[in-house]
mmCIF file of C-alpha atoms in Angstrom:
data_model
loop_
_atom_site.group_PDB
_atom_site.id
_atom_site.type_symbol
_atom_site.label_atom_id
_atom_site.label_comp_id
_atom_site.label_asym_id
_atom_site.label_seq_id
_atom_site.Cartn_x
_atom_site.Cartn_y
_atom_site.Cartn_z
ATOM 1 C CA UNK W 1 -107.595 23.849 -50.786
ATOM 2 C CA UNK W 2 -108.029 26.891 -48.819
ATOM 3 C CA UNK W 3 -107.648 26.472 -44.633
ATOM 4 C CA UNK W 4 -110.597 27.836 -42.437
ATOM 5 C CA UNK W 5 -109.332 30.038 -39.647
ATOM 6 C CA UNK W 6 -109.790 27.748 -36.853
ATOM 7 C CA UNK W 7 -109.849 29.102 -33.526
ATOM 8 C CA UNK W 8 -109.515 26.924 -30.048
ATOM 9 C CA UNK W 9 -111.769 27.875 -26.857
ATOM 10 C CA UNK W 10 -109.891 26.533 -24.072
ATOM 11 C CA UNK W 11 -112.609 26.398 -21.276
ATOM 12 C CA UNK W 12 -111.024 27.062 -18.076
ATOM 13 C CA UNK W 13 -113.553 28.791 -16.113
ATOM 14 C CA UNK W 14 -114.756 26.066 -13.812
ATOM 15 C CA UNK W 15 -115.378 26.863 -10.269
ATOM 16 C CA UNK W 16 -113.910 23.108 -9.362
ATOM 17 C CA UNK W 17 -116.696 22.595 -6.984
ATOM 18 C CA UNK W 18 -116.678 18.786 -6.970
ATOM 19 C CA UNK W 19 -112.780 19.398 -6.636
ATOM 20 C CA UNK W 20 -112.899 21.531 -3.381
ATOM 21 C CA UNK W 21 -110.092 23.240 -4.776
ATOM 22 C CA UNK W 22 -108.778 24.962 -8.128
ATOM 23 C CA UNK W 23 -107.727 21.487 -10.116
ATOM 24 C CA UNK W 24 -106.018 23.533 -12.646
ATOM 25 C CA UNK W 25 -103.506 24.601 -10.457
ATOM 26 C CA UNK W 26 -103.133 20.564 -9.630
ATOM 27 C CA UNK W 27 -99.354 19.575 -9.666
ATOM 28 C CA UNK W 28 -99.357 16.716 -12.628
ATOM 29 C CA UNK W 29 -95.640 15.918 -13.459
ATOM 30 C CA UNK W 30 -93.577 18.883 -14.657
ATOM 31 C CA UNK W 31 -96.919 21.373 -15.135
ATOM 32 C CA UNK W 32 -99.818 22.165 -13.705
ATOM 33 C CA UNK W 33 -103.009 20.465 -14.657
ATOM 34 C CA UNK W 34 -104.519 23.095 -16.800
ATOM 35 C CA UNK W 35 -101.290 23.180 -19.119
ATOM 36 C CA UNK W 36 -101.461 19.968 -20.667
ATOM 37 C CA UNK W 37 -104.311 20.285 -23.106
ATOM 38 C CA UNK W 38 -103.193 23.448 -23.664
ATOM 39 C CA UNK W 39 -99.790 22.456 -24.858
ATOM 40 C CA UNK W 40 -101.556 20.083 -26.767
ATOM 41 C CA UNK W 41 -103.743 22.979 -28.683
ATOM 42 C CA UNK W 42 -101.196 25.374 -28.809
ATOM 43 C CA UNK W 43 -98.540 23.339 -30.512
ATOM 44 C CA UNK W 44 -101.748 21.982 -32.838
ATOM 45 C CA UNK W 45 -102.694 23.657 -36.481
ATOM 46 C CA UNK W 46 -104.906 25.641 -34.632
ATOM 47 C CA UNK W 47 -104.680 29.691 -35.808
ATOM 48 C CA UNK W 48 -105.069 31.107 -32.260
ATOM 49 C CA UNK W 49 -106.688 30.055 -28.530
ATOM 50 C CA UNK W 50 -108.410 31.813 -26.367
ATOM 51 C CA UNK W 51 -108.697 30.656 -22.591
ATOM 52 C CA UNK W 52 -111.696 31.501 -20.837
ATOM 53 C CA UNK W 53 -111.068 31.969 -17.358
ATOM 54 C CA UNK W 54 -112.587 33.331 -14.332
ATOM 55 C CA UNK W 55 -110.050 35.416 -13.466
ATOM 56 C CA UNK W 56 -107.762 37.729 -15.421
ATOM 57 C CA UNK W 57 -104.491 36.418 -14.377
ATOM 58 C CA UNK W 58 -104.970 32.695 -14.970
ATOM 59 C CA UNK W 59 -102.580 31.705 -12.617
ATOM 60 C CA UNK W 60 -102.271 28.137 -13.363
ATOM 61 C CA UNK W 61 -100.613 29.170 -16.936
ATOM 62 C CA UNK W 62 -97.148 27.922 -17.413
ATOM 63 C CA UNK W 63 -94.809 30.557 -17.620
ATOM 64 C CA UNK W 64 -93.098 28.573 -20.722
ATOM 65 C CA UNK W 65 -95.847 29.708 -23.002
ATOM 66 C CA UNK W 66 -95.135 33.388 -22.430
ATOM 67 C CA UNK W 67 -92.183 33.062 -24.208
ATOM 68 C CA UNK W 68 -92.290 34.079 -28.011
ATOM 69 C CA UNK W 69 -93.094 32.729 -30.289
ATOM 70 C CA UNK W 70 -95.769 30.882 -28.778
ATOM 71 C CA UNK W 71 -97.244 33.979 -26.506
ATOM 72 C CA UNK W 72 -98.140 35.142 -30.126
ATOM 73 C CA UNK W 73 -101.120 32.134 -30.227
ATOM 74 C CA UNK W 74 -103.488 32.947 -27.353
ATOM 75 C CA UNK W 75 -104.787 34.992 -24.767
ATOM 76 C CA UNK W 76 -106.935 34.738 -21.939
ATOM 77 C CA UNK W 77 -110.615 36.082 -21.765
ATOM 78 C CA UNK W 78 -112.000 37.212 -18.819
ATOM 79 C CA UNK W 79 -115.712 35.615 -18.693
ATOM 80 C CA UNK W 80 -117.361 37.676 -16.002
ATOM 81 C CA UNK W 81 -120.216 35.442 -15.835
ATOM 82 C CA UNK W 82 -118.583 32.101 -15.437
ATOM 83 C CA UNK W 83 -120.249 31.354 -12.543
ATOM 84 C CA UNK W 84 -123.296 30.571 -14.098
ATOM 85 C CA UNK W 85 -122.136 27.472 -15.791
ATOM 86 C CA UNK W 86 -120.375 26.402 -18.749
ATOM 87 C CA UNK W 87 -122.607 28.003 -21.272
ATOM 88 C CA UNK W 88 -121.900 31.089 -20.654
ATOM 89 C CA UNK W 89 -117.897 30.580 -20.759
ATOM 90 C CA UNK W 90 -118.457 28.941 -24.092
ATOM 91 C CA UNK W 91 -120.424 32.111 -25.179
ATOM 92 C CA UNK W 92 -117.747 34.243 -23.950
ATOM 93 C CA UNK W 93 -115.316 32.373 -26.367
ATOM 94 C CA UNK W 94 -117.709 32.500 -29.030
ATOM 95 C CA UNK W 95 -117.810 36.040 -29.143
ATOM 96 C CA UNK W 96 -114.432 36.720 -29.147
ATOM 97 C CA UNK W 97 -113.619 34.216 -31.868
ATOM 98 C CA UNK W 98 -116.117 36.152 -33.998
ATOM 99 C CA UNK W 99 -114.675 39.479 -33.295
ATOM 100 C CA UNK W 100 -111.675 37.833 -34.785
ATOM 101 C CA UNK W 101 -113.526 36.318 -37.992
ATOM 102 C CA UNK W 102 -112.911 32.813 -37.161
ATOM 103 C CA UNK W 103 -114.571 30.283 -39.690
ATOM 104 C CA UNK W 104 -115.129 27.912 -36.943
ATOM 105 C CA UNK W 105 -113.940 27.007 -33.152
ATOM 106 C CA UNK W 106 -112.581 24.140 -31.498
ATOM 107 C CA UNK W 107 -113.935 23.647 -27.927
ATOM 108 C CA UNK W 108 -111.310 22.163 -25.598
ATOM 109 C CA UNK W 109 -111.843 21.435 -21.784
ATOM 110 C CA UNK W 110 -109.326 22.360 -19.891
ATOM 111 C CA UNK W 111 -109.811 19.443 -17.199
ATOM 112 C CA UNK W 112 -108.828 16.948 -19.657
ATOM 113 C CA UNK W 113 -104.973 16.775 -19.528
ATOM 114 C CA UNK W 114 -104.878 13.740 -21.997
ATOM 115 C CA UNK W 115 -105.970 15.292 -25.261
ATOM 116 C CA UNK W 116 -103.021 15.053 -27.682
ATOM 117 C CA UNK W 117 -101.985 17.459 -30.500
ATOM 118 C CA UNK W 118 -102.454 14.480 -32.777
ATOM 119 C CA UNK W 119 -105.837 13.928 -31.770
ATOM 120 C CA UNK W 120 -106.948 17.524 -32.720
ATOM 121 C CA UNK W 121 -104.938 17.426 -36.211
ATOM 122 C CA UNK W 122 -107.234 14.813 -36.752
ATOM 123 C CA UNK W 123 -109.847 16.181 -35.814
ATOM 124 C CA UNK W 124 -109.149 19.676 -37.972
ATOM 125 C CA UNK W 125 -108.052 17.747 -40.869
ATOM 126 C CA UNK W 126 -111.924 16.065 -41.175
ATOM 127 C CA UNK W 127 -113.345 19.540 -40.841
ATOM 128 C CA UNK W 128 -110.859 21.301 -43.239
ATOM 129 C CA UNK W 129 -111.410 18.660 -46.070
ATOM 130 C CA UNK W 130 -115.516 18.144 -45.573
ATOM 131 C CA UNK W 131 -117.032 21.448 -46.865
ATOM 132 C CA UNK W 132 -120.445 22.425 -45.480
ATOM 133 C CA UNK W 133 -120.584 20.694 -42.613
ATOM 134 C CA UNK W 134 -121.697 21.970 -39.302
ATOM 135 C CA UNK W 135 -119.285 20.023 -36.754
ATOM 136 C CA UNK W 136 -116.511 17.518 -36.163
ATOM 137 C CA UNK W 137 -116.733 15.907 -32.756
ATOM 138 C CA UNK W 138 -114.513 13.115 -31.137
ATOM 139 C CA UNK W 139 -116.574 10.303 -30.058
ATOM 140 C CA UNK W 140 -116.070 7.528 -27.740
ATOM 141 C CA UNK W 141 -118.328 4.075 -27.082
ATOM 142 C CA UNK W 142 -121.015 6.048 -29.128
ATOM 143 C CA UNK W 143 -120.834 9.384 -26.988
ATOM 144 C CA UNK W 144 -119.660 12.657 -28.800
ATOM 145 C CA UNK W 145 -117.379 14.532 -26.478
ATOM 146 C CA UNK W 146 -114.904 17.428 -26.611
ATOM 147 C CA UNK W 147 -112.671 18.249 -28.390
ATOM 148 C CA UNK W 148 -115.524 19.446 -30.953
ATOM 149 C CA UNK W 149 -115.214 21.542 -33.824
ATOM 150 C CA UNK W 150 -118.002 23.864 -34.919
ATOM 151 C CA UNK W 151 -118.316 26.018 -38.025
ATOM 152 C CA UNK W 152 -119.229 29.753 -37.948
ATOM 153 C CA UNK W 153 -122.844 28.642 -39.089
ATOM 154 C CA UNK W 154 -123.483 27.552 -35.587
ATOM 155 C CA UNK W 155 -122.406 29.981 -33.632
ATOM 156 C CA UNK W 156 -125.451 31.969 -33.155
ATOM 157 C CA UNK W 157 -127.033 28.271 -31.611
ATOM 158 C CA UNK W 158 -123.897 28.296 -29.079
ATOM 159 C CA UNK W 159 -124.572 32.068 -28.292
ATOM 160 C CA UNK W 160 -127.965 30.749 -27.348
ATOM 161 C CA UNK W 161 -126.577 28.209 -24.474
ATOM 162 C CA UNK W 162 -127.609 28.735 -20.978
ATOM 163 C CA UNK W 163 -126.300 27.569 -17.475
ATOM 164 C CA UNK W 164 -124.431 24.266 -17.745
ATOM 165 C CA UNK W 165 -126.089 23.138 -21.005
ATOM 166 C CA UNK W 166 -122.887 22.066 -23.095
ATOM 167 C CA UNK W 167 -122.465 21.721 -26.952
ATOM 168 C CA UNK W 168 -124.100 18.309 -26.932
ATOM 169 C CA UNK W 169 -127.849 19.090 -27.664
ATOM 170 C CA UNK W 170 -126.613 20.978 -30.669
ATOM 171 C CA UNK W 171 -124.672 17.944 -31.722
ATOM 172 C CA UNK W 172 -127.488 15.856 -31.800
ATOM 173 C CA UNK W 173 -129.816 18.145 -33.497
ATOM 174 C CA UNK W 174 -127.490 19.299 -36.478
ATOM 175 C CA UNK W 175 -127.535 16.241 -38.696
ATOM 176 C CA UNK W 176 -124.415 17.968 -41.074
ATOM 177 C CA UNK W 177 -121.614 16.366 -38.917
ATOM 178 C CA UNK W 178 -119.147 14.070 -38.383
ATOM 179 C CA UNK W 179 -117.920 11.856 -35.517
ATOM 180 C CA UNK W 180 -114.492 10.080 -34.967
ATOM 181 C CA UNK W 181 -114.321 7.332 -32.940
ATOM 182 C CA UNK W 182 -111.296 7.123 -30.851
ATOM 183 C CA UNK W 183 -110.840 3.904 -29.550
ATOM 184 C CA UNK W 184 -108.915 5.253 -26.209
ATOM 185 C CA UNK W 185 -110.966 5.805 -23.153
ATOM 186 C CA UNK W 186 -107.859 7.782 -21.711
ATOM 187 C CA UNK W 187 -108.272 10.399 -24.055
ATOM 188 C CA UNK W 188 -111.280 11.548 -22.465
ATOM 189 C CA UNK W 189 -109.935 11.458 -18.917
ATOM 190 C CA UNK W 190 -112.032 14.300 -16.789
ATOM 191 C CA UNK W 191 -110.824 15.564 -14.089
ATOM 192 C CA UNK W 192 -113.577 16.273 -11.454
ATOM 193 C CA UNK W 193 -112.928 14.592 -8.068
ATOM 194 C CA UNK W 194 -110.051 14.057 -5.832
ATOM 195 C CA UNK W 195 -110.414 10.301 -6.823
ATOM 196 C CA UNK W 196 -109.975 11.107 -10.265
ATOM 197 C CA UNK W 197 -106.825 13.045 -9.682
ATOM 198 C CA UNK W 198 -105.301 10.736 -7.343
ATOM 199 C CA UNK W 199 -105.666 7.676 -9.957
ATOM 200 C CA UNK W 200 -104.274 10.179 -12.825
ATOM 201 C CA UNK W 201 -101.348 10.934 -10.493
ATOM 202 C CA UNK W 202 -100.742 7.425 -10.015
ATOM 203 C CA UNK W 203 -100.635 6.304 -13.165
ATOM 204 C CA UNK W 204 -98.741 9.354 -14.606
ATOM 205 C CA UNK W 205 -96.143 8.556 -12.101
ATOM 206 C CA UNK W 206 -96.088 4.728 -13.039
#
């Protein structure tokens, strides 16, 4: 079976307004918070990862990711419209993936630090085994959530997203997709507020 070229779009351009400081730079274990899901993506079977950032440096990225050979697997895209909402960041990533002739993209969120390589692989293997589907999404408690893979035929719809529109509405409309249920809510831990970070930090130490 021929593998499709699947590129990760790592959304890391949020304004962290609810946190009050750049949450991706927050200390968590040995790295900054924003590095954990990125590490999972870079160590997965994704062909490449595009880090969509609101600045050109993305200074929270761990120095270890700049070493060869892993350095060849990712790059940073500066999205000048990131302040207008997640839809604009996603569009930046999709446009770059199109230029790289991707057959599909996997959308990941930088503030979900407990996403695992194994989770990513399960989604990738499902997509590769089911020709013609529009998407493969993670699901918990009946609700589709990132990470999610979108086939190339859905890129046009992704490029129409505006403001803070996420891709969930496209999942609801597209009938030819698969949702994979994951039993652990921890995989979808989303760090938005100071209390979220406090709880995660305490559990990390225990």
